[in-house]
Structures are given as C-alpha cells and as structure tokens.
Amino acid sequence: MTVGGTKGANNMNLQEFKEKLFQLGEQHGFTDMELYYEREEKFACELYKGEIDSYDTSEVFGTSFRGLYEGRMGYAFTEKLDEDSLSFLIENAKENSQFIEDEVQEEIFAGSERYEKGNYYSANLAEVTIPEKMNLLKEIEKHIYAYDERVTGTDYFMLRSGETERVLLNSKGLKLSEKNNHAGIYVSVIVKQGDLVKNGEYSKFTRDFSILNPEEIAKHAVEEALSQLNARSAESKKYPVLLRNDAASALLQTYIPIFSAENTQKGQSALKGKTGEIIAAASLNIVDDPYLEEGLLSSNFDSEGVATARKDIVKDGRLVTLMHNRKTAQKDGVESTGNAYKASYKGALTVAPTNLLVIPSDQGYDELLSSLSEGIIITELSGLHSGANTVSGDFSIAANGYYVKDGKVQNAVNQMTIAGNFYELLNNIEAIGSDLEFSMGFMATGYIGSPSLLIRELAVTVE
C-alpha cells in the first residue's frame, strides 16, 4: 500500500495527516512522535438448517498517536483523519503524559537495520465472494446431515474472514506498512442416541480458501461427536495422558503469558531469572515464528516498528529467551525480541507471541497411542479461564477423551477432570507427535500450535 493512499470522506490522506500532526506536535513541545494506523474489515456468517442465522460485515479504522512530552510518553487515539483530530490528539497525549509514572520510559524507535519482506496477504482469498463463503457453509451442512442419522443439528456453525492493514510512521523517519488476511471455519455438531446428546467440534484457519473441503470438515466434526457416545466410567487415578494436538495447543495457549518478560517482571511467572536454565524435557522445542507462511499472526514488524525474528523460546528443554518489547528489554538489559503487541490502534503496548509452536517430531499419533499400555487421551479441555493459574502453574480442568488399554482406544470416558502443574508437565513430556495443529487465542493472544504430547502422568478424576 502507498502510505499516502488511505483516505475517507472529509479525511486527509495519512501522509498529509502525519505531516500536519508532527508539525503541530513540535509546536506544542513534543520531541519524538509516532502515528500508528490500523484498518480492519470483518465478515461473519452463521448458518442453521440451511438458513442464514446471523450475518455481519464491518470495517473499523483508526489512528493512535504516541509522543514524548517533557520526557514522558503520552498517548491518544481517534477514528478520524481531519483537522479537529490534530489538536485533539496533541492535547490528549500531552495531558495523559503527566500521569505516566514508569521507572523505564518508552521511546520512539528509529528502526531496525533490515526487515523481512514476507507477504501474508492472499489476493485469491480477497477475491472470494460472500455468496461463495455462504455456499461453502451450505455444502458443509449438507454433508453433516448426510453423514449419520444421529446428527440432530449444529450448536454453532460459522465462517469468519478478516483483513487487516497497518501503517507505522514516526518522526525518526520510520515508514512501515503491511496487510494480511485470513478465513476461519468453526463448527460444532450435535448427535443424539437415545437420551444421550454429545457434540463434536472442528475449526480451521487459513489463507487458502480452496483447502476448506466440505466433506472432510463434516466428517471430522460428526465423527468427533459420534466417538463421544457410549462413554463409560473409568477409575480415578494417575494415568499416562496423551494430550491430542488440539487439547495440547489449548493448554499451551493458556500458559503463553509465562513466557512474557512483562509478566516475569511483574512477578506473574515462575520463569523469572530462569533464562538459560533447563525448564522442560530435552525433547521440547518451542519457537516463535513470525514468518510462517500460513501463520495467522505472521508479520515483518511488531507494534513498535521493531523487525520481527524467528526465535527459539525453548531449545532442547532449555529456556533460551523470554518474549520482549523495547521497554521490558531495557529493564532486563537485553534486546527486544520483536514481540511488542497492541490489540488494536486503541490498545496499550504489551508483549505477545506471533505464531508460537512446539516443534513436531517424526512420531505419528498412532505410534504414541500404541505405546500406552493403559492411559487416557484428552481431546478437549473446557473451563481453562477459571481452572488454570498461570502464576503457580496449577490447573484443574474439565476434559473429554478416551480410555486406552494395550495401545488401543477402548471407549469414550464420562466427564473427567485433569489436574497437575504446567511447569511440572513440561518436564514430564515423554514423547512429542508429528501432528502439528494450531488454535487461535481466546485465552491469550497468539496463534498457537502443538502436536500431540505424551505426558508421563496426570491425576484424572472421572465423575
């Protein structure tokens, strides 16, 4: 995108707005200044029994201003690029700069030596029409109902797509811009057998609309639901546990904040002072990869304009680095890792991963399964927001899954609770699968991937 090309009704273009804003800022005593622009288009559509249940399209854009005034950083944001917004931003940033009391002040960044030129925008996806998106949902639904007579409906069934454009300009000459887009399918199928009702879920995010295969999506969701029927009880005790990839990525998602330097500095992570130490099984490697081709949060620069970088967080069980923005890096006397993040143009700067993943091995899921003489497979976790303590690492979480005997799935298990400690779990990883799967963050920011993980033992309580 050309920096001068973003324009709306009664609005200046971004370049013109920046020049006037920085000029006015200088007159008011601001030294370093930054303008951050973000535009987001969203589409969401829900289907229920062939009918459109809900439909929503939206476009939101706005700009935020950061500036140093009398040595303190002030913030302000607006949805308009007009004359009134110029003085509004300057006055508000000047006013709230007086309330910032941090011992380490933020700075405006002059820029990294080099930036990757990754393209995370699919022109083909952008050309997919709304009728084509709706038709995909209708095709999936047709296959869902045709798959098995025990299917009674869908709990939720949605397609979402989004496109984000962001631009960062500052008074030190930095000019950065990029666009990305994605589409996602979420489906939860309900099946009924006698009085027993179960559901099965499927979700997938991609930039390649053509890989969303209606038959495969329907098959996955319905079989997942059917496999929960005929659930039985199991003895409550400690078992070897196979966390299936989707459950493993959901648990990892919940504990992502422990790898943030912002949280270690606040005393909210037990990894404070552990950089360079062994914190996990030697087989565990965790990477933050902002250049992942299919990564939803791939990016060439972070929210401060620092070049992103692929980095080892954990290598061979050793904590290599925490994730940093410039402020946390300054406090710890290290370099920023390019993980500055703000949720939107209105958001405060914080720290978050991009695409963070556990590196898969070459061991297939079936190989991990067959190694269990007795154990439990966990396929789904719920109540993560209330059942997991990210400071202590303790968790007690409701789970669904299967009982395994002699390397074979015997049956689904009634509602279970698994309990343990995440820091201990990292050290108790016995094997890692090859079946890498990603989930989008609801508990914490980030696009998080994990293969299936075989854990030495966890306490399993069966209701």
XYZ file of N, CA and C in Angstrom, residues 233-432:
600
model
N -17.452 -45.061 32.487
C -16.654 -44.538 33.578
C -15.258 -45.164 33.516
N -14.352 -44.613 34.265
C -13.001 -45.189 34.403
C -12.551 -44.897 35.827
N -11.579 -45.657 36.278
C -11.073 -45.467 37.637
C -10.383 -44.109 37.752
N -10.663 -43.390 38.836
C -9.986 -42.116 39.094
C -8.612 -42.412 39.688
N -7.576 -42.039 38.969
C -6.212 -42.268 39.456
C -5.235 -41.495 38.567
N -3.950 -41.670 38.792
C -2.943 -41.055 37.925
C -2.717 -41.957 36.715
N -2.790 -41.348 35.528
C -2.596 -42.090 34.278
C -1.519 -41.421 33.425
N -0.837 -42.190 32.577
C -0.149 -41.553 31.451
C -1.237 -40.881 30.594
N -0.985 -39.672 30.138
C -2.009 -38.927 29.381
C -1.455 -38.498 28.030
N -2.216 -38.800 26.975
C -1.889 -38.321 25.635
C -2.768 -37.108 25.353
N -2.147 -35.925 25.402
C -2.870 -34.693 25.065
C -2.907 -34.595 23.545
N -4.082 -34.800 22.944
C -4.175 -34.693 21.486
C -3.824 -33.269 21.059
N -3.367 -33.104 19.821
C -2.830 -31.803 19.381
C -3.722 -30.609 19.724
N -5.059 -30.731 19.519
C -5.927 -29.579 19.781
C -6.014 -29.260 21.271
N -6.024 -30.303 22.109
C -6.032 -30.084 23.563
C -4.680 -29.538 24.029
N -3.589 -30.051 23.438
C -2.239 -29.583 23.802
C -2.064 -28.106 23.457
N -2.531 -27.695 22.265
C -2.372 -26.285 21.876
C -3.257 -25.379 22.732
N -4.442 -25.882 23.154
C -5.317 -25.092 24.032
C -4.679 -24.874 25.403
N -4.020 -25.924 25.929
C -3.360 -25.792 27.231
C -2.148 -24.863 27.129
N -1.373 -25.038 26.062
C -0.208 -24.163 25.841
C -0.659 -22.706 25.711
N -1.758 -22.509 24.973
C -2.341 -21.178 24.799
C -2.568 -20.479 26.140
N -3.108 -21.239 27.079
C -3.457 -20.697 28.397
C -2.222 -20.242 29.158
N -1.117 -20.965 28.958
C 0.104 -20.668 29.724
C 1.129 -19.832 28.959
N 0.757 -19.353 27.775
C 1.654 -18.488 26.999
C 2.170 -17.291 27.808
N 1.326 -16.648 28.649
C 1.814 -15.469 29.394
C 3.055 -15.721 30.246
N 3.346 -16.975 30.614
C 4.531 -17.227 31.457
C 5.822 -16.939 30.699
N 5.753 -16.934 29.354
C 6.954 -16.686 28.548
C 7.145 -15.200 28.216
N 6.296 -14.339 28.784
C 6.391 -12.900 28.552
C 7.236 -12.239 29.636
N 8.227 -11.446 29.214
C 9.079 -10.734 30.179
C 8.258 -9.726 30.981
N 7.200 -9.218 30.387
C 6.328 -8.287 31.110
C 5.760 -8.971 32.355
N 5.397 -10.249 32.220
C 4.835 -10.983 33.358
C 5.895 -11.423 34.357
N 7.092 -11.793 33.876
C 8.149 -12.148 34.847
C 8.528 -10.920 35.664
N 8.534 -9.753 35.020
C 8.903 -8.521 35.730
C 7.842 -8.097 36.750
N 6.613 -8.539 36.511
C 5.529 -8.246 37.467
C 5.404 -9.338 38.534
N 6.267 -10.364 38.452
C 6.183 -11.472 39.400
C 5.025 -12.414 39.103
N 4.555 -12.428 37.838
C 3.405 -13.252 37.463
C 3.807 -14.484 36.651
N 5.067 -14.854 36.726
C 5.539 -16.051 36.047
C 6.701 -16.638 36.829
N 6.699 -17.958 36.966
C 7.773 -18.638 37.705
C 9.052 -18.746 36.879
N 9.040 -18.202 35.651
C 10.244 -18.269 34.810
C 11.181 -17.076 35.033
N 10.862 -16.234 35.986
C 11.731 -15.098 36.303
C 13.114 -15.601 36.679
N 14.136 -15.096 36.004
C 15.515 -15.469 36.310
C 15.916 -16.850 35.808
N 15.064 -17.492 34.997
C 15.354 -18.865 34.548
C 15.958 -18.936 33.141
N 16.144 -17.793 32.480
C 16.720 -17.813 31.131
C 18.073 -18.519 31.161
N 18.253 -19.474 30.243
C 19.484 -20.265 30.192
C 19.401 -21.563 30.975
N 18.321 -21.727 31.755
C 18.189 -22.938 32.573
C 17.276 -23.969 31.907
N 17.435 -25.225 32.318
C 16.553 -26.306 31.856
C 15.196 -26.152 32.546
N 14.121 -26.043 31.749
C 12.779 -25.907 32.343
C 11.831 -26.986 31.833
N 12.313 -27.869 30.933
C 11.424 -28.848 30.308
C 12.212 -30.072 29.866
N 11.486 -31.082 29.423
C 12.116 -32.282 28.876
C 13.003 -31.912 27.693
N 14.081 -32.647 27.511
C 15.068 -32.334 26.453
C 14.475 -32.409 25.053
N 13.348 -33.108 24.907
C 12.719 -33.247 23.581
C 11.903 -32.018 23.192
N 11.693 -31.087 24.144
C 10.802 -29.956 23.878
C 11.533 -28.771 23.250
N 11.018 -28.352 22.092
C 11.492 -27.141 21.416
C 10.286 -26.270 21.085
N 10.320 -25.022 21.569
C 9.232 -24.069 21.292
C 9.807 -22.887 20.536
N 9.159 -22.545 19.425
C 9.646 -21.477 18.545
C 8.549 -20.439 18.336
N 8.931 -19.167 18.288
C 8.013 -18.104 17.871
C 8.420 -17.715 16.454
N 7.531 -17.967 15.495
C 7.891 -17.808 14.077
C 6.963 -16.821 13.365
N 7.382 -15.549 13.250
C 6.537 -14.543 12.599
C 6.510 -14.656 11.077
N 7.296 -15.569 10.516
C 7.371 -15.700 9.053
C 6.655 -16.951 8.537
N 5.900 -17.611 9.397
C 5.179 -18.818 8.998
C 4.194 -18.485 7.888
N 4.321 -19.201 6.764
C 3.522 -18.858 5.585
C 2.022 -18.871 5.873
N 1.555 -19.899 6.594
C 0.120 -19.995 6.903
C -0.206 -19.426 8.288
N 0.776 -18.795 8.919
C 0.550 -18.262 10.265
C -0.404 -17.084 10.251
N -1.393 -17.135 11.131
C -2.391 -16.052 11.173
C -1.797 -14.743 11.659
N -0.757 -14.822 12.501
C -0.173 -13.601 13.061
C 1.228 -13.333 12.507
N 1.475 -13.815 11.287
C 2.759 -13.538 10.633
C 2.878 -12.049 10.352
N 4.086 -11.526 10.524
C 4.297 -10.085 10.375
C 5.785 -9.789 10.243
N 6.106 -8.708 9.539
C 7.507 -8.315 9.367
C 7.992 -7.325 10.431
N 7.044 -6.715 11.149
C 7.425 -5.765 12.213
C 6.382 -5.818 13.327
N 6.831 -5.486 14.547
C 5.899 -5.528 15.685
C 5.242 -4.168 15.890
N 4.496 -4.014 16.961
C 3.707 -2.797 17.181
C 4.541 -1.577 17.555
N 5.848 -1.760 17.761
C 6.751 -0.618 17.985
C 7.594 -0.330 16.750
N 7.441 -1.162 15.701
C 8.250 -0.975 14.495
C 9.552 -1.747 14.515
N 9.726 -2.621 15.520
C 10.939 -3.456 15.577
C 10.757 -4.630 14.614
N 11.816 -4.948 13.856
C 11.751 -6.096 12.946
C 11.494 -7.368 13.746
N 10.556 -8.161 13.273
C 10.287 -9.435 13.936
C 11.395 -10.424 13.591
N 11.475 -11.503 14.365
C 12.516 -12.512 14.126
C 12.009 -13.865 14.575
N 12.394 -14.891 13.818
C 12.102 -16.266 14.260
C 13.069 -16.575 15.396
N 12.535 -17.071 16.501
C 13.410 -17.268 17.663
C 13.031 -18.524 18.437
N 14.057 -19.151 19.011
C 13.822 -20.256 19.940
C 13.416 -19.662 21.284
N 12.290 -20.126 21.817
C 11.914 -19.766 23.185
C 12.467 -20.843 24.128
N 12.217 -22.102 23.755
C 12.783 -23.244 24.481
C 13.509 -24.116 23.461
N 14.761 -24.458 23.737
C 15.520 -25.348 22.848
C 16.095 -26.498 23.667
N 15.782 -27.712 23.251
C 16.243 -28.920 23.968
C 15.945 -28.817 25.466
N 14.780 -28.262 25.786
C 14.340 -28.163 27.181
C 14.862 -26.955 27.937
N 15.741 -26.170 27.300
C 16.349 -25.012 27.972
C 15.643 -23.720 27.565
N 15.337 -22.848 28.524
C 14.715 -21.553 28.225
C 15.760 -20.629 27.599
N 15.594 -20.341 26.311
C 16.575 -19.530 25.580
C 16.306 -18.049 25.790
N 15.045 -17.655 25.676
C 14.693 -16.243 25.864
C 13.239 -16.124 26.262
N 12.940 -15.055 26.951
C 11.546 -14.651 27.139
C 11.179 -13.758 25.957
N 9.905 -13.439 25.807
C 9.479 -12.518 24.753
C 9.503 -11.094 25.307
N 10.066 -10.184 24.516
C 10.253 -8.805 24.968
C 9.703 -7.778 23.985
N 9.233 -6.654 24.532
C 9.142 -5.423 23.741
C 10.339 -4.550 24.156
N 10.399 -3.321 23.672
C 11.596 -2.498 23.936
C 11.704 -2.105 25.422
N 10.535 -1.894 26.038
C 10.528 -1.471 27.436
C 10.988 -2.603 28.368
N 10.440 -3.811 28.157
C 10.850 -4.939 29.018
C 12.308 -5.311 28.762
N 12.739 -5.159 27.510
C 14.139 -5.467 27.167
C 15.090 -4.511 27.887
N 14.708 -3.240 27.921
C 15.539 -2.237 28.602
C 15.665 -2.565 30.095
N 14.552 -2.988 30.689
C 14.561 -3.343 32.123
C 15.488 -4.527 32.398
N 15.504 -5.491 31.456
C 16.315 -6.699 31.655
C 17.707 -6.588 31.037
N 17.992 -5.448 30.406
C 19.315 -5.249 29.815
C 19.580 -6.121 28.605
N 18.515 -6.386 27.821
C 18.663 -7.202 26.608
C 18.040 -6.457 25.417
N 18.061 -7.096 24.236
C 17.435 -6.510 23.047
C 15.968 -6.937 22.968
N 15.140 -6.106 22.358
C 13.761 -6.508 22.099
C 13.751 -7.725 21.174
N 12.811 -8.641 21.405
C 12.693 -9.814 20.536
C 11.684 -9.572 19.411
N 11.167 -8.336 19.311
C 10.180 -8.041 18.267
C 8.803 -8.575 18.605
N 8.478 -8.598 19.909
C 7.170 -9.112 20.343
C 6.283 -8.052 20.993
N 6.544 -6.770 20.659
C 5.625 -5.718 21.122
C 4.286 -5.920 20.435
N 3.215 -5.729 21.183
C 1.890 -6.016 20.623
C 0.860 -5.058 21.204
N -0.054 -4.599 20.354
C -1.261 -3.968 20.882
C -2.468 -4.536 20.150
N -3.535 -4.763 20.906
C -4.703 -5.470 20.380
C -5.382 -4.701 19.253
N -5.272 -3.384 19.285
C -5.819 -2.546 18.215
C -5.128 -1.198 18.301
N -5.512 -0.278 17.417
C -4.890 1.052 17.477
C -5.175 1.737 18.819
N -6.232 1.298 19.531
C -6.569 1.881 20.833
C -5.768 1.257 21.976
N -5.168 0.087 21.709
C -4.582 -0.706 22.784
C -3.273 -0.163 23.321
N -2.984 -0.528 24.561
C -1.684 -0.195 25.158
C -0.654 -1.212 24.685
N 0.596 -0.817 24.625
C 1.663 -1.731 24.230
C 1.890 -2.788 25.292
N 1.941 -4.028 24.840
C 2.219 -5.128 25.757
C 3.166 -6.104 25.047
N 3.199 -7.354 25.484
C 4.072 -8.367 24.880
C 3.222 -9.567 24.496
N 3.424 -10.095 23.289
C 2.667 -11.283 22.865
C 3.440 -12.026 21.784
N 3.175 -13.340 21.641
C 3.813 -14.105 20.567
C 3.170 -13.791 19.222
N 3.803 -14.256 18.159
C 3.188 -14.202 16.831
C 2.595 -15.593 16.591
N 3.284 -16.426 15.827
C 2.888 -17.833 15.661
C 3.840 -18.668 16.500
N 3.362 -19.159 17.630
C 4.232 -19.877 18.550
C 3.891 -21.359 18.488
N 4.909 -22.189 18.324
C 4.636 -23.619 18.139
C 5.653 -24.527 18.817
N 5.150 -25.690 19.215
C 6.020 -26.781 19.657
C 6.477 -27.503 18.393
N 7.787 -27.653 18.231
C 8.324 -28.307 17.031
C 7.942 -29.787 17.048
N 7.279 -30.259 15.976
C 6.866 -31.677 15.951
C 8.051 -32.618 15.752
N 7.855 -33.883 16.116
C 8.870 -34.913 15.863
C 8.425 -35.710 14.633
N 9.006 -36.871 14.415
C 8.557 -37.709 13.300
C 7.708 -38.887 13.793
N 7.274 -38.829 15.061
C 6.430 -39.894 15.614
C 4.965 -39.594 15.356
N 4.282 -40.482 14.644
C 2.869 -40.279 14.347
C 2.003 -40.445 15.587
N 0.781 -39.935 15.521
C -0.180 -40.042 16.622
C -0.426 -41.509 16.988
N -0.588 -42.348 15.979
C -0.861 -43.776 16.232
C 0.295 -44.455 16.971
N 1.506 -43.981 16.689
C 2.692 -44.523 17.373
C 2.667 -44.173 18.863
N 2.266 -42.914 19.160
C 2.153 -42.502 20.562
C 1.065 -43.312 21.257
N -0.071 -43.483 20.560
C -1.198 -44.238 21.111
C -0.804 -45.689 21.419
N -0.132 -46.323 20.475
C 0.205 -47.750 20.643
C 1.234 -47.975 21.752
N 1.923 -46.921 22.177
C 2.918 -47.063 23.251
C 2.268 -47.102 24.643
N 0.959 -46.818 24.714
C 0.278 -46.781 26.004
C -0.261 -48.160 26.377
N 0.222 -48.730 27.477
C -0.368 -49.995 27.938
C -1.717 -49.693 28.607
N -1.756 -48.588 29.339
C -3.020 -48.065 29.854
C -2.874 -46.561 29.965
N -3.918 -45.837 29.624
C -3.816 -44.383 29.706
C -5.099 -43.698 29.277
N -5.016 -42.375 29.236
C -6.159 -41.537 28.857
C -5.730 -40.602 27.732
N -6.576 -40.494 26.708
C -6.374 -39.472 25.660
C -7.283 -38.294 26.004
N -6.743 -37.103 25.995
C -7.558 -35.900 26.204
C -7.759 -35.216 24.843
N -9.036 -35.039 24.484
C -9.358 -34.445 23.174
C -9.872 -33.019 23.298
N -10.371 -32.665 24.474
C -10.958 -31.335 24.635
C -10.850 -30.891 26.077
N -10.552 -29.611 26.278
C -10.470 -29.023 27.612
C -11.476 -27.884 27.703
N -12.142 -27.757 28.834
C -13.051 -26.619 28.996
C -12.861 -25.997 30.373
N -13.235 -24.730 30.497
C -13.045 -24.033 31.768
C -11.614 -23.618 32.018
N -10.854 -23.437 30.919
C -9.443 -23.073 31.070
C -9.264 -21.720 31.763
N -10.216 -20.805 31.535
C -10.083 -19.453 32.104
C -10.157 -19.462 33.626
N -10.909 -20.443 34.185
C -11.057 -20.465 35.645
C -10.252 -21.581 36.312
N -9.896 -22.617 35.528
C -9.259 -23.776 36.133
C -7.751 -23.802 36.040
N -7.151 -22.744 35.477
C -5.696 -22.734 35.305
C -5.099 -21.466 35.909
N -4.106 -21.632 36.757
C -3.425 -20.497 37.390
C -2.076 -20.305 36.703
N -1.940 -19.195 35.961
C -0.716 -19.004 35.175
C 0.473 -18.580 36.040
N 0.220 -18.169 37.268
C 1.327 -17.772 38.145
C 1.957 -19.008 38.795
N 1.117 -19.829 39.453
C 1.634 -21.019 40.133
C 1.860 -22.182 39.165
N 1.105 -22.166 38.049
C 1.172 -23.269 37.093
C 0.157 -24.369 37.375
N -0.536 -24.284 38.523
C -1.511 -25.329 38.876
C -2.736 -25.266 37.975
N -3.274 -26.436 37.622
C -4.525 -26.471 36.869
C -5.397 -27.639 37.306
N -6.690 -27.435 37.194
C -7.692 -28.479 37.398
C -8.799 -28.169 36.402
N -8.863 -28.974 35.335
C -9.641 -28.595 34.150
C -10.566 -29.736 33.722
N -11.799 -29.377 33.386
C -12.747 -30.356 32.842
C -12.261 -30.808 31.464
N -12.415 -32.112 31.191
C -11.866 -32.655 29.940
C -12.761 -33.750 29.369
N -12.675 -33.918 28.061
C -13.280 -35.059 27.363
C -12.161 -35.904 26.777
N -12.456 -37.190 26.557
C -11.435 -38.020 25.929
C -11.781 -39.495 25.980
N -10.746 -40.323 25.858
C -10.941 -41.771 25.717
C -10.037 -42.539 26.685
N -10.500 -43.753 27.025
C -9.698 -44.673 27.818
C -8.949 -45.591 26.854
N -7.642 -45.801 27.133
C -6.785 -46.623 26.274
C -6.275 -47.826 27.059
N -6.333 -48.990 26.424
C -5.767 -50.209 27.025
C -5.032 -50.974 25.925
N -3.810 -51.413 26.244
C -2.990 -52.179 25.287
C -2.853 -51.468 23.940
N -2.641 -50.145 24.027
C -2.368 -49.370 22.807
C -3.567 -49.100 21.926
N -4.790 -49.417 22.431
C -5.993 -49.209 21.610
C -7.052 -48.434 22.395
N -7.765 -47.551 21.676
C -8.878 -46.822 22.297
C -9.983 -47.816 22.619
N -10.419 -47.844 23.882
C -11.486 -48.763 24.311
C -12.858 -48.096 24.240
N -12.917 -46.882 24.748
C -14.205 -46.170 24.792
C -13.988 -44.716 25.193
N -15.011 -43.908 24.909
C -15.010 -42.542 25.444
C -15.227 -42.627 26.949
N -14.767 -41.606 27.665
C -14.902 -41.584 29.124
C -15.856 -40.466 29.518
N -16.676 -40.747 30.540
C -17.557 -39.706 31.074
C -16.731 -38.484 31.477
N -17.437 -37.397 31.749
C -16.772 -36.135 32.108
C -15.622 -36.355 33.097
N -14.452 -35.853 32.723
C -13.249 -36.010 33.559
C -12.744 -34.649 34.016
N -11.918 -34.688 35.024
C -11.133 -33.509 35.406
C -9.676 -33.946 35.443
N -8.813 -33.184 34.771
C -7.379 -33.488 34.875
C -6.724 -32.400 35.724
N -5.805 -32.816 36.569
C -5.153 -31.864 37.479
C -3.651 -32.086 37.463
N -2.935 -30.988 37.581
C -1.476 -31.064 37.608
C -0.879 -29.672 37.676
N 0.373 -29.569 37.282
C 1.080 -28.285 37.282
C 1.797 -28.143 35.939
N 1.598 -27.012 35.287
C 2.126 -26.841 33.927
C 3.655 -26.890 33.900
N 4.303 -26.299 34.895
C 5.772 -26.314 34.934
C 6.293 -27.745 35.082
N 5.581 -28.556 35.877
C 5.966 -29.968 36.024
C 5.647 -30.748 34.757
N 4.512 -30.418 34.134
C 4.111 -31.087 32.895
C 5.192 -30.935 31.817
N 5.791 -29.747 31.720
C 6.844 -29.514 30.720
C 8.012 -30.494 30.904
N 8.288 -30.821 32.164
C 9.386 -31.756 32.456
C 8.973 -33.219 32.306
N 7.656 -33.448 32.250
C 7.139 -34.819 32.182
C 6.678 -35.220 30.786
N 7.131 -34.492 29.774
C 6.795 -34.867 28.397
C 7.651 -36.073 28.007
N 6.985 -37.172 27.705
C 7.696 -38.412 27.348
C 7.935 -38.514 25.845
N 6.971 -37.980 25.059
C 7.103 -38.055 23.600
C 6.268 -36.953 22.961
N 6.707 -36.553 21.775
C 6.041 -35.483 21.023
C 5.656 -36.039 19.658
